Amino acid sequence: MKAGLVGYAQSGKTTLFNALTGLRKGGPVARGQVNLGAIKVPDKRVEALAAIFKPKKTTLAEMRFVDVPGPAGKGSGLDAEALRALAEVDAFCLVVRGFAAADGTPAEPARELYDFDAELVLHDLAIVEKRLDRLRKEQHKGTGEYHELERVHAQIDQGRPLRAMSWSEAEGKELAHFGFLSRQPLLVVVNVPEEAAAAPPPPEVEVAARDRGAEVLSLCAAVEADIAELNPAEQPEFLQSLGLSEPARARFLRAAYRLLDLISFFTVGEDEVRAWPTRRGDRAPRAAGRIHSDLERGFIRAEVVHYDDFIALGSESKARHEGKLRLEGKEYVVKDGDILNIRFAV
Ligand SMILES: Nc1nc2c(ncn2[C@@H]2O[C@H](COP(=O)(O)OP(=O)(O)OP(=O)(O)O)[C@@H](O)[C@H]2O)c(=O)[nH]1
Ligand SMILES: [Mg+2]
């Protein structure tokens, strides 16, 4: 899974990127350019499985990030390089400035959210109008695509983002290749001053986020960058002095999982114990495809045992004996905590 950090210039994206990925403040990651990085998703279940299988390698699920430089201000839009970098993300994380800028400009996080979302909507409006024009010229006004795009147009012509609209699965698939930006799930991060690091997000941003179909979270990126530089033994005292119970990285990951409706499944063995993220509701072949496209293409069956049953019974043979380890087919919907062994042939 990959998230794109977006927002206006100087809102704190790169500072947050460095804090989340554990890269040094002022270190190798430059400001004002596209940066790529990843964070591991902590999961105690992976540790427990590794203690049983003693694999050569243990791998946690990863959330990947791309940090793109923001436009200077309202109406200036994302540049071509930023748009290319954002074309393949699964969600946007919009960083809005909640602290007074160095030149004294006050924070207006809710307005930044409305303005930035308006840029996304305008981008999509241009795509839809161009396509509708084309379909009209080619006399394709009666087609399903035309009607669907008219519905899309009605929404964004009123300045409403596409994420606030509901789609059938078939419609969603058909719209996927247009590259609409306002359709991406959105997590708003209010980058607040240090004194507000432990406070809930400002109410006006909560209201704005709800109106735009987005989730919201507040944190102080500068403080998080400091926390990331401490060794683990020093962290609890520092967190406590700020009134925090955990680094924002943990809250951020939970919010991102909720936003993307992600669950984790596991693969186990002597070589590797590994956690994989997949969407809630994914059927077994789709989940297998997260591992490798061959596993989706050549999917036959999955051997499934739930983590809780496996831990309670202590071994695969016991789980099989108790009927907890079973064979599932293509229609099986994968659950959070399932241990999967995919059988496939290509
Ligand atoms: N007071 C305060 N300053 C911050 C905070 N986060 C970032 N800054 C400062 O704001 C400035 C911009 O931070 P960046 O992280 O580079 O912002 P950016 O969003 O990546 O900016 P662009 O890449 O230009 O779009 C820097 O001088 C940071 O030190 C914060 O939480 N509090
Ligand atoms: Mg930056």
Short mmCIF file of N, CA and C in Angstrom, two decimals, residues 83-164:
data_model
loop_
_atom_site.label_atom_id
_atom_site.label_comp_id
_atom_site.label_asym_id
_atom_site.label_seq_id
_atom_site.Cartn_x
_atom_site.Cartn_y
_atom_site.Cartn_z
N LEU A 83 2.28 15.18 -10.10
CA LEU A 83 1.14 14.38 -10.57
C LEU A 83 1.57 12.98 -10.98
N ARG A 84 2.74 12.89 -11.62
CA ARG A 84 3.26 11.57 -12.01
C ARG A 84 3.53 10.73 -10.77
N ALA A 85 4.14 11.36 -9.76
CA ALA A 85 4.49 10.62 -8.53
C ALA A 85 3.23 10.16 -7.78
N LEU A 86 2.12 10.89 -7.97
CA LEU A 86 0.90 10.56 -7.23
C LEU A 86 -0.02 9.61 -7.99
N ALA A 87 0.33 9.33 -9.26
CA ALA A 87 -0.55 8.53 -10.10
C ALA A 87 -0.76 7.12 -9.55
N GLU A 88 0.22 6.59 -8.81
CA GLU A 88 0.07 5.20 -8.38
C GLU A 88 -0.10 5.01 -6.88
N VAL A 89 -0.61 6.02 -6.19
CA VAL A 89 -0.83 5.86 -4.75
C VAL A 89 -2.25 5.34 -4.48
N ASP A 90 -2.45 4.75 -3.29
CA ASP A 90 -3.76 4.22 -2.90
C ASP A 90 -4.56 5.23 -2.09
N ALA A 91 -3.88 6.24 -1.56
CA ALA A 91 -4.56 7.24 -0.74
C ALA A 91 -3.69 8.50 -0.66
N PHE A 92 -4.35 9.61 -0.33
CA PHE A 92 -3.62 10.85 -0.10
C PHE A 92 -3.62 11.16 1.39
N CYS A 93 -2.50 11.67 1.86
CA CYS A 93 -2.43 12.20 3.20
C CYS A 93 -2.14 13.68 3.04
N LEU A 94 -3.15 14.50 3.34
CA LEU A 94 -3.02 15.95 3.13
C LEU A 94 -2.52 16.61 4.41
N VAL A 95 -1.32 17.17 4.35
CA VAL A 95 -0.75 17.86 5.51
C VAL A 95 -1.13 19.34 5.44
N VAL A 96 -1.87 19.81 6.45
CA VAL A 96 -2.24 21.23 6.49
C VAL A 96 -1.52 21.91 7.64
N ARG A 97 -1.14 23.17 7.43
CA ARG A 97 -0.34 23.88 8.43
C ARG A 97 -1.22 24.37 9.57
N GLY A 98 -0.89 23.89 10.77
CA GLY A 98 -1.64 24.30 11.96
C GLY A 98 -0.80 25.19 12.86
N PHE A 99 0.41 25.53 12.42
CA PHE A 99 1.30 26.40 13.20
C PHE A 99 1.53 27.69 12.42
N ALA A 100 1.83 28.79 13.12
CA ALA A 100 2.10 30.06 12.44
C ALA A 100 3.39 29.92 11.64
N ALA A 101 3.37 30.35 10.38
CA ALA A 101 4.56 30.22 9.52
C ALA A 101 5.68 31.13 10.02
N ALA A 102 6.89 30.88 9.52
CA ALA A 102 8.08 31.63 9.95
C ALA A 102 7.90 33.14 9.73
N ASP A 103 7.16 33.50 8.66
CA ASP A 103 6.96 34.94 8.39
C ASP A 103 5.75 35.51 9.15
N GLY A 104 5.17 34.71 10.04
CA GLY A 104 4.07 35.19 10.87
C GLY A 104 2.68 34.92 10.30
N THR A 105 2.59 34.39 9.06
CA THR A 105 1.27 34.08 8.49
C THR A 105 0.53 33.10 9.41
N PRO A 106 -0.67 33.48 9.85
CA PRO A 106 -1.37 32.60 10.79
C PRO A 106 -1.82 31.28 10.14
N ALA A 107 -2.11 30.30 10.98
CA ALA A 107 -2.56 29.00 10.50
C ALA A 107 -4.02 29.07 10.11
N GLU A 108 -4.36 28.49 8.95
CA GLU A 108 -5.77 28.38 8.54
C GLU A 108 -5.99 26.97 7.99
N PRO A 109 -5.88 25.97 8.85
CA PRO A 109 -5.91 24.58 8.37
C PRO A 109 -7.19 24.18 7.64
N ALA A 110 -8.35 24.66 8.11
CA ALA A 110 -9.61 24.27 7.45
C ALA A 110 -9.68 24.87 6.05
N ARG A 111 -9.26 26.14 5.92
CA ARG A 111 -9.29 26.77 4.60
C ARG A 111 -8.31 26.07 3.65
N GLU A 112 -7.15 25.69 4.19
CA GLU A 112 -6.18 24.96 3.36
C GLU A 112 -6.78 23.65 2.83
N LEU A 113 -7.53 22.98 3.71
CA LEU A 113 -8.17 21.72 3.29
C LEU A 113 -9.17 21.98 2.17
N TYR A 114 -10.05 22.99 2.33
CA TYR A 114 -11.03 23.30 1.27
C TYR A 114 -10.32 23.70 -0.02
N ASP A 115 -9.31 24.56 0.10
CA ASP A 115 -8.61 25.03 -1.10
C ASP A 115 -7.89 23.89 -1.83
N PHE A 116 -7.22 23.05 -1.06
CA PHE A 116 -6.47 21.98 -1.70
C PHE A 116 -7.41 20.99 -2.36
N ASP A 117 -8.51 20.66 -1.66
CA ASP A 117 -9.47 19.73 -2.24
C ASP A 117 -10.08 20.32 -3.51
N ALA A 118 -10.27 21.64 -3.51
CA ALA A 118 -10.80 22.31 -4.71
C ALA A 118 -9.84 22.12 -5.89
N GLU A 119 -8.54 22.12 -5.61
CA GLU A 119 -7.56 21.89 -6.69
C GLU A 119 -7.72 20.48 -7.27
N LEU A 120 -7.95 19.52 -6.38
CA LEU A 120 -8.13 18.14 -6.83
C LEU A 120 -9.38 18.04 -7.70
N VAL A 121 -10.46 18.69 -7.24
CA VAL A 121 -11.73 18.66 -7.97
C VAL A 121 -11.57 19.31 -9.36
N LEU A 122 -10.86 20.44 -9.41
CA LEU A 122 -10.65 21.12 -10.70
C LEU A 122 -9.88 20.24 -11.67
N HIS A 123 -8.88 19.56 -11.15
CA HIS A 123 -8.09 18.64 -11.96
C HIS A 123 -9.01 17.59 -12.60
N ASP A 124 -9.93 17.05 -11.78
CA ASP A 124 -10.84 16.01 -12.26
C ASP A 124 -11.87 16.57 -13.24
N LEU A 125 -12.31 17.78 -12.97
CA LEU A 125 -13.30 18.42 -13.84
C LEU A 125 -12.75 18.53 -15.27
N ALA A 126 -11.48 18.92 -15.37
CA ALA A 126 -10.86 19.05 -16.70
C ALA A 126 -10.85 17.70 -17.42
N ILE A 127 -10.54 16.63 -16.68
CA ILE A 127 -10.52 15.29 -17.29
C ILE A 127 -11.90 14.91 -17.82
N VAL A 128 -12.93 15.12 -16.98
CA VAL A 128 -14.29 14.71 -17.35
C VAL A 128 -14.81 15.52 -18.53
N GLU A 129 -14.56 16.82 -18.51
CA GLU A 129 -15.09 17.65 -19.60
C GLU A 129 -14.47 17.29 -20.93
N LYS A 130 -13.18 17.00 -20.90
CA LYS A 130 -12.48 16.61 -22.12
C LYS A 130 -13.07 15.30 -22.68
N ARG A 131 -13.28 14.34 -21.79
CA ARG A 131 -13.79 13.04 -22.21
C ARG A 131 -15.25 13.15 -22.71
N LEU A 132 -16.06 13.94 -22.00
CA LEU A 132 -17.46 14.11 -22.41
C LEU A 132 -17.54 14.77 -23.78
N ASP A 133 -16.72 15.79 -24.01
CA ASP A 133 -16.65 16.46 -25.31
C ASP A 133 -16.37 15.47 -26.42
N ARG A 134 -15.39 14.65 -26.15
CA ARG A 134 -14.96 13.64 -27.11
C ARG A 134 -16.09 12.66 -27.43
N LEU A 135 -16.78 12.19 -26.37
CA LEU A 135 -17.87 11.24 -26.57
C LEU A 135 -19.02 11.89 -27.35
N ARG A 136 -19.27 13.18 -27.09
CA ARG A 136 -20.33 13.90 -27.84
C ARG A 136 -19.96 13.98 -29.31
N LYS A 137 -18.71 14.35 -29.57
CA LYS A 137 -18.26 14.47 -30.96
C LYS A 137 -18.35 13.15 -31.69
N GLU A 138 -18.06 12.08 -30.97
CA GLU A 138 -18.08 10.76 -31.62
C GLU A 138 -19.45 10.11 -31.56
N GLN A 139 -20.47 10.90 -31.16
CA GLN A 139 -21.85 10.41 -31.12
C GLN A 139 -22.03 9.21 -30.17
N HIS A 140 -21.35 9.26 -29.04
CA HIS A 140 -21.48 8.16 -28.07
C HIS A 140 -22.30 8.58 -26.84
N LYS A 141 -23.26 9.48 -27.10
CA LYS A 141 -24.01 10.03 -25.98
C LYS A 141 -24.87 9.01 -25.25
N GLY A 142 -25.24 7.93 -25.94
CA GLY A 142 -26.13 6.95 -25.30
C GLY A 142 -25.41 5.90 -24.46
N THR A 143 -24.09 5.89 -24.46
CA THR A 143 -23.37 4.79 -23.83
C THR A 143 -23.36 4.88 -22.30
N GLY A 144 -23.09 3.74 -21.68
CA GLY A 144 -22.99 3.67 -20.23
C GLY A 144 -21.92 4.61 -19.70
N GLU A 145 -20.81 4.66 -20.39
CA GLU A 145 -19.71 5.52 -19.95
C GLU A 145 -20.15 6.98 -19.93
N TYR A 146 -20.90 7.37 -20.96
CA TYR A 146 -21.35 8.76 -21.04
C TYR A 146 -22.23 9.12 -19.84
N HIS A 147 -23.19 8.22 -19.52
CA HIS A 147 -24.10 8.49 -18.40
C HIS A 147 -23.35 8.55 -17.08
N GLU A 148 -22.40 7.67 -16.94
CA GLU A 148 -21.63 7.63 -15.71
C GLU A 148 -20.81 8.91 -15.54
N LEU A 149 -20.20 9.32 -16.64
CA LEU A 149 -19.38 10.54 -16.58
C LEU A 149 -20.24 11.78 -16.35
N GLU A 150 -21.49 11.74 -16.82
CA GLU A 150 -22.39 12.86 -16.54
C GLU A 150 -22.69 12.95 -15.06
N ARG A 151 -22.82 11.79 -14.44
CA ARG A 151 -23.06 11.75 -12.99
C ARG A 151 -21.83 12.30 -12.25
N VAL A 152 -20.66 11.89 -12.72
CA VAL A 152 -19.40 12.38 -12.14
C VAL A 152 -19.33 13.91 -12.31
N HIS A 153 -19.69 14.35 -13.51
CA HIS A 153 -19.62 15.78 -13.82
C HIS A 153 -20.54 16.59 -12.89
N ALA A 154 -21.75 16.08 -12.68
CA ALA A 154 -22.72 16.80 -11.84
C ALA A 154 -22.15 17.01 -10.43
N GLN A 155 -21.43 16.00 -9.95
CA GLN A 155 -20.86 16.08 -8.61
C GLN A 155 -19.72 17.10 -8.55
N ILE A 156 -18.76 16.96 -9.44
CA ILE A 156 -17.58 17.83 -9.31
C ILE A 156 -17.83 19.24 -9.84
N ASP A 157 -18.86 19.39 -10.70
CA ASP A 157 -19.19 20.73 -11.17
C ASP A 157 -19.71 21.60 -10.01
N GLN A 158 -20.22 20.94 -8.96
CA GLN A 158 -20.64 21.68 -7.76
C GLN A 158 -19.51 21.81 -6.76
N GLY A 159 -18.31 21.39 -7.17
CA GLY A 159 -17.16 21.51 -6.27
C GLY A 159 -17.07 20.37 -5.27
N ARG A 160 -17.87 19.30 -5.48
CA ARG A 160 -17.84 18.18 -4.54
C ARG A 160 -16.82 17.14 -4.97
N PRO A 161 -15.99 16.63 -4.05
CA PRO A 161 -15.01 15.60 -4.42
C PRO A 161 -15.69 14.25 -4.69
N LEU A 162 -15.09 13.45 -5.54
CA LEU A 162 -15.69 12.16 -5.90
C LEU A 162 -15.65 11.15 -4.76
N ARG A 163 -14.76 11.35 -3.81
CA ARG A 163 -14.69 10.40 -2.68
C ARG A 163 -15.95 10.48 -1.82
N ALA A 164 -16.68 11.61 -1.91
CA ALA A 164 -17.89 11.77 -1.11
C ALA A 164 -19.12 11.15 -1.79
#
